[in-house]
PDB file of C-alpha atoms in Angstrom:
ATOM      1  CA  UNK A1100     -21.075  17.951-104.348  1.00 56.00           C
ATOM      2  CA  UNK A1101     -19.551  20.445-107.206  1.00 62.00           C
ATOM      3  CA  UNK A1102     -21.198  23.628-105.498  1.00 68.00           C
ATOM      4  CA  UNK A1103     -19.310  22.849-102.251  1.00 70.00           C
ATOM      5  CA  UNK A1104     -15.965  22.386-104.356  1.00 72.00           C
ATOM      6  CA  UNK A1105     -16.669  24.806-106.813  1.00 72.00           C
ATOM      7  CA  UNK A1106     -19.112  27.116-104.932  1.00 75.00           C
ATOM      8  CA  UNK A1107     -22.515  27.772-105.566  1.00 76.00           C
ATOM      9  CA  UNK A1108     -22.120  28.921-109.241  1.00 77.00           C
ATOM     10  CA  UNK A1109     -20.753  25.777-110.551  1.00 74.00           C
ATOM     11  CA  UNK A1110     -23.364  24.429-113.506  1.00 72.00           C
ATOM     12  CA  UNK A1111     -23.819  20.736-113.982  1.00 70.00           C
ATOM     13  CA  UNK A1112     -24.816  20.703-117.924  1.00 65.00           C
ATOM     14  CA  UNK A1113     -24.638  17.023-118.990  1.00 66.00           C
ATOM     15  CA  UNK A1114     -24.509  13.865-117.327  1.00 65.00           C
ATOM     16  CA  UNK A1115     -24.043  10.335-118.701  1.00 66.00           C
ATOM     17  CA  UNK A1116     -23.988   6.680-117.557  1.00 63.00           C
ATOM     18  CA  UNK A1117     -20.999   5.058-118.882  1.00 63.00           C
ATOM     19  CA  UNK A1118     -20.362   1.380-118.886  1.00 61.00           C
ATOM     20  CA  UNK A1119     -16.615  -0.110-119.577  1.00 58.00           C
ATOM     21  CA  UNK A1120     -15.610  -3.642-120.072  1.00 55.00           C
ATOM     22  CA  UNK A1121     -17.820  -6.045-119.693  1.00 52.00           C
ATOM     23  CA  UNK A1122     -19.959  -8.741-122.862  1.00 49.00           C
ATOM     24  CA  UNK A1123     -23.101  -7.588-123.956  1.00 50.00           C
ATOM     25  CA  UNK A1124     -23.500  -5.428-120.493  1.00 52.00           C
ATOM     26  CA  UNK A1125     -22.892  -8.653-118.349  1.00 52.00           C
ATOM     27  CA  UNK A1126     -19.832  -8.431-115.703  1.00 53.00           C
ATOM     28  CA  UNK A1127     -19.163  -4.731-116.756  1.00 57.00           C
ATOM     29  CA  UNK A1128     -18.058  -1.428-114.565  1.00 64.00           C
ATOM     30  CA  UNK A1129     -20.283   1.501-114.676  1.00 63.00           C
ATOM     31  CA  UNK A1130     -19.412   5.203-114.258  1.00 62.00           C
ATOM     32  CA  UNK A1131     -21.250   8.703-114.372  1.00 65.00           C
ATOM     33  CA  UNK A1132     -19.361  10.933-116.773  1.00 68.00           C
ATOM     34  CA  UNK A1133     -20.560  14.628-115.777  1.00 70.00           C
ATOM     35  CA  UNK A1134     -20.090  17.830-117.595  1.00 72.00           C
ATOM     36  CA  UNK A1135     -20.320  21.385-115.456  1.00 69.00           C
ATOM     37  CA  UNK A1136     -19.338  24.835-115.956  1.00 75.00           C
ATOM     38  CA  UNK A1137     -17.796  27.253-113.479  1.00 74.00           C
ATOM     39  CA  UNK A1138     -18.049  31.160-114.345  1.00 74.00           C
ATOM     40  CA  UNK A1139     -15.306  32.753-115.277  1.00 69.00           C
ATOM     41  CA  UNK A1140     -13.434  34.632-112.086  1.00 63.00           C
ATOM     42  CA  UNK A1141     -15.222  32.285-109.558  1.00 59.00           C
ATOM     43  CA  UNK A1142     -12.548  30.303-107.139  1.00 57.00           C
ATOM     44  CA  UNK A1143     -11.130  27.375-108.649  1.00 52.00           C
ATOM     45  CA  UNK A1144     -12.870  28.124-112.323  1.00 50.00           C
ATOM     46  CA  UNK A1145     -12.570  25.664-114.930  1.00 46.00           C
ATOM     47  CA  UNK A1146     -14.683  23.630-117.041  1.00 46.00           C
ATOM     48  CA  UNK A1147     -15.426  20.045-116.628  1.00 49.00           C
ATOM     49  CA  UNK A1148     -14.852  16.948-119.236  1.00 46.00           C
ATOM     50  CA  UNK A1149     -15.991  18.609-122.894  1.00 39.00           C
ATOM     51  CA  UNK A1150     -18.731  16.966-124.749  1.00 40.00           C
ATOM     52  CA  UNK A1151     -22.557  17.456-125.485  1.00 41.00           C
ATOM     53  CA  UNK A1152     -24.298  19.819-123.673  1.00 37.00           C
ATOM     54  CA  UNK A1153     -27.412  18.911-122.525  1.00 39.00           C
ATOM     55  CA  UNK A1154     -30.596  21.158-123.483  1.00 41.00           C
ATOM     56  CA  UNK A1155     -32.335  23.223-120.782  1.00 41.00           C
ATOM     57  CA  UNK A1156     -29.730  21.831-117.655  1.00 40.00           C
ATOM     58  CA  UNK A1157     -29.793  24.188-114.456  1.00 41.00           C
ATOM     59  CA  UNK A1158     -27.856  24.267-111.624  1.00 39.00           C
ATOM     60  CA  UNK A1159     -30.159  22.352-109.705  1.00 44.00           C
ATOM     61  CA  UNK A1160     -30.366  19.351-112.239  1.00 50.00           C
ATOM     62  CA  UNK A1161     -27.886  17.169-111.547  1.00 49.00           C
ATOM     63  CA  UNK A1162     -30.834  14.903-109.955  1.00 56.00           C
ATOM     64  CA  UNK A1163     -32.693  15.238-113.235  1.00 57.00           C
ATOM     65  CA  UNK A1164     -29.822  14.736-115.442  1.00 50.00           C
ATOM     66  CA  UNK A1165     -28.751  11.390-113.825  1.00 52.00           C
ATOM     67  CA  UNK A1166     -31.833  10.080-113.837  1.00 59.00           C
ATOM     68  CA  UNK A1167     -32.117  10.371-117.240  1.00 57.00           C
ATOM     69  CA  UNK A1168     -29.030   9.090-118.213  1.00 50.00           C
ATOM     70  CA  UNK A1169     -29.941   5.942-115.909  1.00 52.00           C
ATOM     71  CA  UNK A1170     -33.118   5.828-118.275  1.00 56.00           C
ATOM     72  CA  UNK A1171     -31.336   6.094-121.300  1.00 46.00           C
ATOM     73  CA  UNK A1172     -28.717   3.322-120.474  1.00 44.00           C
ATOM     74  CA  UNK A1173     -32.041   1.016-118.618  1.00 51.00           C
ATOM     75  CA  UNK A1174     -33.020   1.085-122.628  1.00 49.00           C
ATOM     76  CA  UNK A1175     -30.661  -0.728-124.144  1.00 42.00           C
ATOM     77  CA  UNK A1176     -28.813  -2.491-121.166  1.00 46.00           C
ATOM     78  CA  UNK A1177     -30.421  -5.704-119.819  1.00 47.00           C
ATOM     79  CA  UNK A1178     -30.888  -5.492-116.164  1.00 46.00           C
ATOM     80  CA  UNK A1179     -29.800  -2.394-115.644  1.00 45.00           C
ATOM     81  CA  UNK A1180     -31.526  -0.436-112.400  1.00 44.00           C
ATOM     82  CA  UNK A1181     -30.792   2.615-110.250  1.00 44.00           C
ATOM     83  CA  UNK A1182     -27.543   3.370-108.932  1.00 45.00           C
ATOM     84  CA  UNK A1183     -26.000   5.734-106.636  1.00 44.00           C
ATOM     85  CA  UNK A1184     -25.087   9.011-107.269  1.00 46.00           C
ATOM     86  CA  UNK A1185     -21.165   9.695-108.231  1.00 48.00           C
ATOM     87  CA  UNK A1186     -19.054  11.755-106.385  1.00 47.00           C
ATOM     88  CA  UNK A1187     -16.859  13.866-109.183  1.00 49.00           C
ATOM     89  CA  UNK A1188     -13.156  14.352-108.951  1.00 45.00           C
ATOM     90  CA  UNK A1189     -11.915  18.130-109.487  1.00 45.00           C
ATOM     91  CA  UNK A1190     -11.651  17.582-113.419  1.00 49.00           C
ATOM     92  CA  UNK A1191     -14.993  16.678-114.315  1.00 49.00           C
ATOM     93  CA  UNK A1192     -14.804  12.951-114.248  1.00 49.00           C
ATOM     94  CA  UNK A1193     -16.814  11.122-111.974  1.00 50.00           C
ATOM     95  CA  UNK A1194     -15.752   8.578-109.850  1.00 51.00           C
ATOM     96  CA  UNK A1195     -16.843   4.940-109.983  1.00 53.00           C
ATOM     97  CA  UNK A1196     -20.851   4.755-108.774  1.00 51.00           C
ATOM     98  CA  UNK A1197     -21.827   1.995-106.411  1.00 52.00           C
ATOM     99  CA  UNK A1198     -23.850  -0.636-107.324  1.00 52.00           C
ATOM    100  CA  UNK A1199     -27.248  -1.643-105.852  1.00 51.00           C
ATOM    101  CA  UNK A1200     -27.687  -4.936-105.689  1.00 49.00           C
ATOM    102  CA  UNK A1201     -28.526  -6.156-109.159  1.00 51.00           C
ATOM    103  CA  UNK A1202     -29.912  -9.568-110.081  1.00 51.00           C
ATOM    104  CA  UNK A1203     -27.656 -12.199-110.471  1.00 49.00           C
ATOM    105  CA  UNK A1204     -26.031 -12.517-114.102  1.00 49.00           C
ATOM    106  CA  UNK A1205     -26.865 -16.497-113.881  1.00 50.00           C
ATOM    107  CA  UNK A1206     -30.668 -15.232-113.354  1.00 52.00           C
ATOM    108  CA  UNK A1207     -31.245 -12.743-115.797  1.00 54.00           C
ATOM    109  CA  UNK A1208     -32.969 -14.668-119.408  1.00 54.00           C
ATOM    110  CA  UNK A1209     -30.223 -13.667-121.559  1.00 54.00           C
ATOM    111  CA  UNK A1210     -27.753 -15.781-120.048  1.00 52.00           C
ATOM    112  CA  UNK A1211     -28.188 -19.321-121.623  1.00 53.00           C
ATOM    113  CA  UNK A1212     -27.966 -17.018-125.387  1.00 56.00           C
ATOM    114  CA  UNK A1213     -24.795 -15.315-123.765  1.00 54.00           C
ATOM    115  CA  UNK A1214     -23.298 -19.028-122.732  1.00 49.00           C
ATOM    116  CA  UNK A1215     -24.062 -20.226-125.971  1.00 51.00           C
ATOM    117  CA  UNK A1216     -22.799 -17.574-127.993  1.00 53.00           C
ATOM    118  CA  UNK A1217     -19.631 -17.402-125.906  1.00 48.00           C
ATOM    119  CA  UNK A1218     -19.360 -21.240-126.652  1.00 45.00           C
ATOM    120  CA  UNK A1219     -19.833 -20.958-130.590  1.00 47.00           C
ATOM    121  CA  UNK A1220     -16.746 -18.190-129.852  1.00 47.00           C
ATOM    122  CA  UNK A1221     -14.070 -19.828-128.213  1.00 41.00           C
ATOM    123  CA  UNK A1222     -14.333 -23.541-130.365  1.00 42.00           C
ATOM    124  CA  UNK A1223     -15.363 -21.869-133.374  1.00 44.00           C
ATOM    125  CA  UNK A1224     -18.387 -24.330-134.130  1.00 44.00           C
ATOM    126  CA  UNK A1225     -22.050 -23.089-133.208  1.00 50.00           C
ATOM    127  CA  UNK A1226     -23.907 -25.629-131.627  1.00 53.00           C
ATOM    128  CA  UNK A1227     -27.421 -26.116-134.173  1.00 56.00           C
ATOM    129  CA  UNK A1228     -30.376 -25.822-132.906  1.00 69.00           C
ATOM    130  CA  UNK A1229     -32.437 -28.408-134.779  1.00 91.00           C
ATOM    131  CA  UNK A1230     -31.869 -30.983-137.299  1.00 95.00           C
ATOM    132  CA  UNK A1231     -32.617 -29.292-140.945  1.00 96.00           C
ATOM    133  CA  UNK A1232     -35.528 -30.459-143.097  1.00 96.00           C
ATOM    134  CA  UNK A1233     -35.932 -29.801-146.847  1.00 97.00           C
ATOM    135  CA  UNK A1234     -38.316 -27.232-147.658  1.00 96.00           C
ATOM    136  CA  UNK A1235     -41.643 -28.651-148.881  1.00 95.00           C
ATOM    137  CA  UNK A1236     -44.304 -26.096-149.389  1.00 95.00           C
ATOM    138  CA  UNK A1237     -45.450 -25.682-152.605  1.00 95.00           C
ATOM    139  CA  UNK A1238     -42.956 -24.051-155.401  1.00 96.00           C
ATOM    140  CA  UNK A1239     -39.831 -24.069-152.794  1.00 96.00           C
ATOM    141  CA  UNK A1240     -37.197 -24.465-154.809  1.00 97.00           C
ATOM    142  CA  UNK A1241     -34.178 -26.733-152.696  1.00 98.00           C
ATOM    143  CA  UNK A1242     -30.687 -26.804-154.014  1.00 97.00           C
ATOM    144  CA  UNK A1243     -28.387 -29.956-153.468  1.00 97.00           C
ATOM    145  CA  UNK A1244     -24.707 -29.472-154.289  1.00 96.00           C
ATOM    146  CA  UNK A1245     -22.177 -32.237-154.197  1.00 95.00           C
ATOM    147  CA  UNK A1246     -19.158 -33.409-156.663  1.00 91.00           C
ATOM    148  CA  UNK A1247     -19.436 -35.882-158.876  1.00 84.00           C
ATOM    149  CA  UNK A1248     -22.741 -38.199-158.355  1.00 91.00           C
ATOM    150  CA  UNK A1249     -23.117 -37.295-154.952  1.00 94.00           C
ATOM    151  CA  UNK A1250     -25.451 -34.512-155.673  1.00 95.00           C
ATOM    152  CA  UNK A1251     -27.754 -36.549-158.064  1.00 95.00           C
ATOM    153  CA  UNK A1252     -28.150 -39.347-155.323  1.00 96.00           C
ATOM    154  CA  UNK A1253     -28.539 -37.507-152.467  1.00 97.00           C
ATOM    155  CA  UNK A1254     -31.011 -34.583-154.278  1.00 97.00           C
ATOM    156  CA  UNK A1255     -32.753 -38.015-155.335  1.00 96.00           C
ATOM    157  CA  UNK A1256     -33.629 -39.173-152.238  1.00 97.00           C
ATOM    158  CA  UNK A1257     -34.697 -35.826-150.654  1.00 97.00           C
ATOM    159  CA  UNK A1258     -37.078 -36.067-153.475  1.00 97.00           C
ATOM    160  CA  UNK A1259     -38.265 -39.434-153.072  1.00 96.00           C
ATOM    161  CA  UNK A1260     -38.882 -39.013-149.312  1.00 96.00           C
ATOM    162  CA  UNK A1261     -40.732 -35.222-149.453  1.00 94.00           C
ATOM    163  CA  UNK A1262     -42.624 -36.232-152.588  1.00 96.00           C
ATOM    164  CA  UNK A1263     -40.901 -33.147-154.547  1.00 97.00           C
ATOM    165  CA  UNK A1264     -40.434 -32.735-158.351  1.00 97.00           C
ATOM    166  CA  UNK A1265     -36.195 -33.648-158.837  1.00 97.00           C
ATOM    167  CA  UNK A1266     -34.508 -31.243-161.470  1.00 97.00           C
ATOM    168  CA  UNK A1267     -30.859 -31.162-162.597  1.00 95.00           C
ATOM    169  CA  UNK A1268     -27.993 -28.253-162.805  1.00 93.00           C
ATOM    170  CA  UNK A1269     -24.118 -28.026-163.525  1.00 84.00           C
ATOM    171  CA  UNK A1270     -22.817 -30.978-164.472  1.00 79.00           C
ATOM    172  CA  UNK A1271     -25.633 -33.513-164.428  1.00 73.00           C
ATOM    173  CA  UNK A1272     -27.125 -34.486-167.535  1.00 81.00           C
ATOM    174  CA  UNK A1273     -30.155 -36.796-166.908  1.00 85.00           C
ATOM    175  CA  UNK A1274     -32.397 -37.805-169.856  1.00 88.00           C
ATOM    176  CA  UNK A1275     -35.926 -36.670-168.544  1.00 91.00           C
ATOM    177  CA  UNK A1276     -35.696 -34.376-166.284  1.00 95.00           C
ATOM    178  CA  UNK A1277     -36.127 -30.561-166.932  1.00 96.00           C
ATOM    179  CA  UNK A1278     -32.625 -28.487-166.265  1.00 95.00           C
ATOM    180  CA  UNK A1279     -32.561 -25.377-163.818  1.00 94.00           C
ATOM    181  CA  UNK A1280     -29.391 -24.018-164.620  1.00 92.00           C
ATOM    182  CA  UNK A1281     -30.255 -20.156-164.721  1.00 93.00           C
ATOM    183  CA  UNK A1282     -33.141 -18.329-163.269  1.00 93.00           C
ATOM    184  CA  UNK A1283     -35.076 -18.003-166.329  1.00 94.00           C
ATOM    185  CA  UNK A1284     -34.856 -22.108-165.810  1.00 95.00           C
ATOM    186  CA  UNK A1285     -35.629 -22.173-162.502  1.00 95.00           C
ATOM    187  CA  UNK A1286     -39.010 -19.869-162.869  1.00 94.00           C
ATOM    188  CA  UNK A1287     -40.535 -22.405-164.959  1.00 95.00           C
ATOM    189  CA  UNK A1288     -39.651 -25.012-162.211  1.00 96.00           C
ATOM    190  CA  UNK A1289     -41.493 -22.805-159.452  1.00 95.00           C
ATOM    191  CA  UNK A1290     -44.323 -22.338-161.742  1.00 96.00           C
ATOM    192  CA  UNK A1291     -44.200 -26.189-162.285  1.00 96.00           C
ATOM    193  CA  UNK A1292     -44.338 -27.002-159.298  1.00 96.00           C
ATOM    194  CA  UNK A1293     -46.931 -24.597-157.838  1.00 96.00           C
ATOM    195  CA  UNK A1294     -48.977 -25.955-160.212  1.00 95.00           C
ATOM    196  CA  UNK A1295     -48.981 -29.540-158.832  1.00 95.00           C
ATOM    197  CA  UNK A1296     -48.800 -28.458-155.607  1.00 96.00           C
ATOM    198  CA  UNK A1297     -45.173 -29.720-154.567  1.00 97.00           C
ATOM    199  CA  UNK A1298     -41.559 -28.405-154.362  1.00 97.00           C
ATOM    200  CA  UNK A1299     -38.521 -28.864-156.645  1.00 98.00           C
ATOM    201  CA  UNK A1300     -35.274 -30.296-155.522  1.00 98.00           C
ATOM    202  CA  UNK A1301     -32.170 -29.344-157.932  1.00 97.00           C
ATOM    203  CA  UNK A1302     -29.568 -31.822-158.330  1.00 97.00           C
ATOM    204  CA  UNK A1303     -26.144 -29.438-159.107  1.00 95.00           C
ATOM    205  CA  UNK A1304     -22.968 -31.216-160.023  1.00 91.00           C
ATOM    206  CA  UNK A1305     -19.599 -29.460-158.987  1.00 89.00           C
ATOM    207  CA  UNK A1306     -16.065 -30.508-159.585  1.00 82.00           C
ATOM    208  CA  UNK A1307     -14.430 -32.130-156.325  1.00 76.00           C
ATOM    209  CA  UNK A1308     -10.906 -30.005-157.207  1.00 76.00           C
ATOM    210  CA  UNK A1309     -10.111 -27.005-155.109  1.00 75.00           C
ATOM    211  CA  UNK A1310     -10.591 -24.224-155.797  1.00 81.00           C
ATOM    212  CA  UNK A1311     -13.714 -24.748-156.884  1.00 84.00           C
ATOM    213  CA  UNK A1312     -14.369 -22.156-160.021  1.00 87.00           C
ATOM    214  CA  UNK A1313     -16.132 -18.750-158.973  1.00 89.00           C
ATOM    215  CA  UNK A1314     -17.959 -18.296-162.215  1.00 90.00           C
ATOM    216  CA  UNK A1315     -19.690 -21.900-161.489  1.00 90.00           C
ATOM    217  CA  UNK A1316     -20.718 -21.174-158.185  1.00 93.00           C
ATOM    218  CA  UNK A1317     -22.087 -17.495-158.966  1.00 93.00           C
ATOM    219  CA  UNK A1318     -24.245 -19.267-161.445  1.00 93.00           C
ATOM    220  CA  UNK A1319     -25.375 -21.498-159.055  1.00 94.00           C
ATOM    221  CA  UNK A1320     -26.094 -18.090-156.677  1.00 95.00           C
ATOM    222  CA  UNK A1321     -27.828 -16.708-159.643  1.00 94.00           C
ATOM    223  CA  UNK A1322     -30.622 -19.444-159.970  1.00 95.00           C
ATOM    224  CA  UNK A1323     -32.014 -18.092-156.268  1.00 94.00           C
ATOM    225  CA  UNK A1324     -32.843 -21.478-154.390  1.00 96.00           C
ATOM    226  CA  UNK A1325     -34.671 -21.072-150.857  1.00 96.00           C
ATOM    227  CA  UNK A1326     -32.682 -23.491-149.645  1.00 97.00           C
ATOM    228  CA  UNK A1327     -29.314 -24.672-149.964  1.00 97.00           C
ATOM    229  CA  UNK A1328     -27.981 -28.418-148.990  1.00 98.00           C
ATOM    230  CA  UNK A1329     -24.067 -29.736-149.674  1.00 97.00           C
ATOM    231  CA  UNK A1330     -23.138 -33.114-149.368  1.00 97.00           C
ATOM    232  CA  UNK A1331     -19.835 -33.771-147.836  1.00 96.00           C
ATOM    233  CA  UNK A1332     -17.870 -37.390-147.896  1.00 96.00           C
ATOM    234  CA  UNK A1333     -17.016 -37.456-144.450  1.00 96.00           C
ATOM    235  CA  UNK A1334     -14.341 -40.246-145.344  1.00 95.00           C
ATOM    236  CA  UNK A1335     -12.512 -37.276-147.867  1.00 93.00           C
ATOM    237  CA  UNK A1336      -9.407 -35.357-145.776  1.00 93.00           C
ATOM    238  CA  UNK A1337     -11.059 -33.021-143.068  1.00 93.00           C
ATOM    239  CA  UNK A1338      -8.947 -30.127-144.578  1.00 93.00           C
ATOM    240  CA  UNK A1339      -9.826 -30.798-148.061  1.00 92.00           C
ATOM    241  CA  UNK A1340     -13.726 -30.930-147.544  1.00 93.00           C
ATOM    242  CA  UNK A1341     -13.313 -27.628-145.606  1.00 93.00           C
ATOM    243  CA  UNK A1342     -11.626 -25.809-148.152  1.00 93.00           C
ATOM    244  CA  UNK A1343     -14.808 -26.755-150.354  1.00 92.00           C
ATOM    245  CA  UNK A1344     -17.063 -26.169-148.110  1.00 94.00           C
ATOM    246  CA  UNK A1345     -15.469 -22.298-147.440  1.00 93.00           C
ATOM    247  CA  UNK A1346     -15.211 -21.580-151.052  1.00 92.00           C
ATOM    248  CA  UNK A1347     -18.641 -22.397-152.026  1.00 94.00           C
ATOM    249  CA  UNK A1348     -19.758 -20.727-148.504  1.00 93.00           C
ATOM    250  CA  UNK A1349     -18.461 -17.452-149.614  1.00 93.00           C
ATOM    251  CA  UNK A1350     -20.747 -17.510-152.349  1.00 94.00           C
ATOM    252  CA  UNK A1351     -23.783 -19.314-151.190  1.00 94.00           C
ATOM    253  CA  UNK A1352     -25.913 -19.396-148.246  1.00 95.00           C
ATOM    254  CA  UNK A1353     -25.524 -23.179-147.110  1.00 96.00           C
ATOM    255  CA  UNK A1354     -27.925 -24.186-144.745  1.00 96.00           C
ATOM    256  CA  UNK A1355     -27.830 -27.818-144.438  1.00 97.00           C
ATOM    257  CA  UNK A1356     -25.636 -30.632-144.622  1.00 97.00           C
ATOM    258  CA  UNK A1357     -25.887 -34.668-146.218  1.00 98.00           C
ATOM    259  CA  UNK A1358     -23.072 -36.235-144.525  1.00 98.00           C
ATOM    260  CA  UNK A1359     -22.175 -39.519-146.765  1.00 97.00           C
ATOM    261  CA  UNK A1360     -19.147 -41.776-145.841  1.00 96.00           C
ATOM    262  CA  UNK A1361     -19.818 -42.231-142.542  1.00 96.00           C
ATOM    263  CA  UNK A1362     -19.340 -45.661-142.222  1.00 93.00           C
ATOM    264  CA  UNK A1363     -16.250 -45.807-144.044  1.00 94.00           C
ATOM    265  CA  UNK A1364     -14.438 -43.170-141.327  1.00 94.00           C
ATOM    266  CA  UNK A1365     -13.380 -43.986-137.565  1.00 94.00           C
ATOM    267  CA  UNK A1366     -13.697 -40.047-137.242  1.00 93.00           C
ATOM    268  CA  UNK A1367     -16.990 -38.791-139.347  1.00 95.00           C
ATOM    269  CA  UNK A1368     -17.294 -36.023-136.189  1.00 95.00           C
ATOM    270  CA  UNK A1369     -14.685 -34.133-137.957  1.00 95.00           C
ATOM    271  CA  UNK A1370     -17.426 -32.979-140.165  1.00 95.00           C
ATOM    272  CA  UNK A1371     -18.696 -31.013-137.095  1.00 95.00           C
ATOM    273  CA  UNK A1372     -16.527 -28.693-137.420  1.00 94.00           C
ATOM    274  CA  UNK A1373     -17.955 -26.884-140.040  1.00 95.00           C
ATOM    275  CA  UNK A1374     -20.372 -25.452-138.253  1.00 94.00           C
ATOM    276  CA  UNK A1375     -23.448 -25.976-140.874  1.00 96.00           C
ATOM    277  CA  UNK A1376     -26.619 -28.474-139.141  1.00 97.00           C
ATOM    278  CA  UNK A1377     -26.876 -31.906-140.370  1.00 97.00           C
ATOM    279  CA  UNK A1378     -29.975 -33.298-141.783  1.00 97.00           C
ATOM    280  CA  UNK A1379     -28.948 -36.750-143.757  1.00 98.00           C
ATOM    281  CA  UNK A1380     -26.320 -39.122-142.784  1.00 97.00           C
ATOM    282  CA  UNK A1381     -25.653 -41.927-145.309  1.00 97.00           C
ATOM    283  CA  UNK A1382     -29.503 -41.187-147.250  1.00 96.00           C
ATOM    284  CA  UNK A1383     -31.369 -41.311-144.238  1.00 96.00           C
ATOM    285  CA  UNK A1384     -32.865 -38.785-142.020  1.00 97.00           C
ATOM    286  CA  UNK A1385     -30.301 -37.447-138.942  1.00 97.00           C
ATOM    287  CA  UNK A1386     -31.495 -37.914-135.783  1.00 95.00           C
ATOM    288  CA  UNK A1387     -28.934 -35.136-134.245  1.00 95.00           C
ATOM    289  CA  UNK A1388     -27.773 -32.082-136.359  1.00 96.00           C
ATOM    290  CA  UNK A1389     -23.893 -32.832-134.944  1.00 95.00           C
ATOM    291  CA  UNK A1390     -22.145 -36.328-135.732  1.00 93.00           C
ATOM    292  CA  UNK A1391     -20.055 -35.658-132.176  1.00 87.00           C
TER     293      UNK A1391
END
C-alpha cells in the first residue's frame, strides 16, 4: 500500500474509477486513478497525479474513497459492480484493477439497443421500428411533400383512407379547397378541423430540380405541421432523389415516406437507403417500413 512505500505519513486525498476504451461502457478497461500527498522532508516525498481534492479524505480513507468512486461510476455505467482494490505505481497512478466477474455483455438489457445502434453505424441506414401512420386525432395537421402532382395524389389518398379534411400549399392550386400556405393559414385549418372532429392533410407542391430553393422550404417549416410525409419516385436516379431528400431534410423534420414507382424499378430497395420509415408504397398501405 502507499504507507509501506511512502511510510506512514503518506495521505490518500482523492480517488477515482476511470474507464478507457470501450462503447457505451461495454468491452472497456477500468482503472483507479488515486491522488495522495507525502509531507514535505518524509523519505521519498512527492505528490501524487494533480487533480481534485476530495473533501474531508484522511489517511485512513482510501477504503472510503474507492468505494465511492465505485458508486459514482455504478451510476451512470450499466453493469458496473465492485472491483478490486489497485495497487499504485510510485507516481500516483494506479495500476490496472482486476475484474470480478461481471455479467456477460450478451446478457445485460442494453445489448440488443447497443447491436442495433452499432448496425445503423457501420451501413449508415437505421433499421425502423414500425411502419408510419398518418396522424389522425383531431386538428393534427399532416404535411405531404412531393414534386409535381405527386404530392396532391398521394396527400389525397391519405385523406381518403383516414377520413381527414385535404388542404393545398406551394404549388398546388385546386379550386375548392382552402390553402395552408403560412401559419396564419394553417390555424384556421386546425381550428377547422377541431371543429369537425378530424385532421387536415396538406398537399405541398415542390419543384423536382435540385437544389431545391431554401426560401420555399423554410416556408413550408414555417406553417408547423405535426407530421411530415415526402413522396419519393423510386424509379427517379437513387442519387438524385437523395440529394432532395437531404436538402429538404435539413430544413424539415421528415418522418415518413410514400414510395411511388415501385413497379416501374428492378431496384425500388435503393430507396432504403435513406434511412426515413415507409408507410405507402404505390397508394396503398406498407406492410414493412423497408422495401429490402
Amino acid at each position: 500500500m502507499i504507507q509501506q512505500e511512502y511510510g506512514p505519513s503518506a495521505r490518500i486525498v482523492a480517488a477515482e474509477a476511470v474507464t478507457v476504451g470501450g462503447f457505451r461502457g461495454l468491452f472497456a478497461r477500468r482503472f483507479f486513478d488515486i491522488e495522495f500527498e507525502v509531507p514535505d522532508g518524509a523519505p521519498g516525498a512527492a505528490t501524487g497525479a494533480a487533480g481534485p481534492v476530495a473533501p474531508g479524505a484522511s489517511a485512513a480513507g482510501i477504503d472510503a474513497l474507492l468505494r465511492a468512486a465505485e458508486q459514482v461510476e455504478g451510476d451512470w455505467m450499466p453493469g458496473a459492480g465492485p472491483h478490486a482494490a489497485p495497487t499504485p505505481s510510485a507516481h500516483g497512478a494506479a495500476a490496472p484493477a482486476p475484474a470480478a466477474a461481471p455479467r456477460p455483455s450478451t446478457e445485460r438489457p442494453e445489448f440488443a439497443e447497443l447491436l442495433a445502434e452499432l448496425s445503423a453505424t457501420t451501413t449508415g441506414v437505421r433499421e425502423p421500428a414500425a411502419v408510419p401512420v398518418a396522424r389522425g386525432e383531431r386538428g393534427a395537421l399532416v404535411m405531404v411533400i412531393g414534386a409535381g402532382e405527386a404530392a396532391w395524389e398521394q396527400a389525397r389518398t391519405i385523406a381518403a383512407d383516414s377520413g381527414a379534411l385535404l388542404a393545398q400549399a406551394g404549388a398546388h392550386e385546386r379550386a375548392g379547397f382552402p390553402r395552408g400556405d403560412d401559419r396564419r393559414r394553417a390555424r384556421a385549418l386546425r381550428a377547422d378541423a377541431v371543429g369537425e372532429g378530424r385532421s387536415t392533410v396538406l398537399a405541398a407542391g415542390l419543384p423536382a430540380s435540385i437544389p431545391v430553393s431554401a426560401s420555399r422550404l423554410q416556408a413550408l417549416d414555417d406553417i408547423g405541421a405535426d407530421q411530415i410525409w415526402l413522396v419519393v419516385d423510386a424509379a427517379r436516379k437513387a442519387d438524385d432523389t437523395a440529394r432532395w431528400v437531404t436538402a429538404i431534410g435539413a430544413v424539415l423534420p421528415v418522418d415518413a415516406l410514400a414510395v411511388i414507382g415501385v413497379a416501374a424499378t428492378a431496384s425500388p430497395e435503393t430507396v432504403d437507403a435513406l434511412g426515413i420509415p415507409i408507410g405507402w408504397i404505390d397508394g396503398r398501405p406498407a406492410a414493412r417500413p423497408r422495401l429490402g
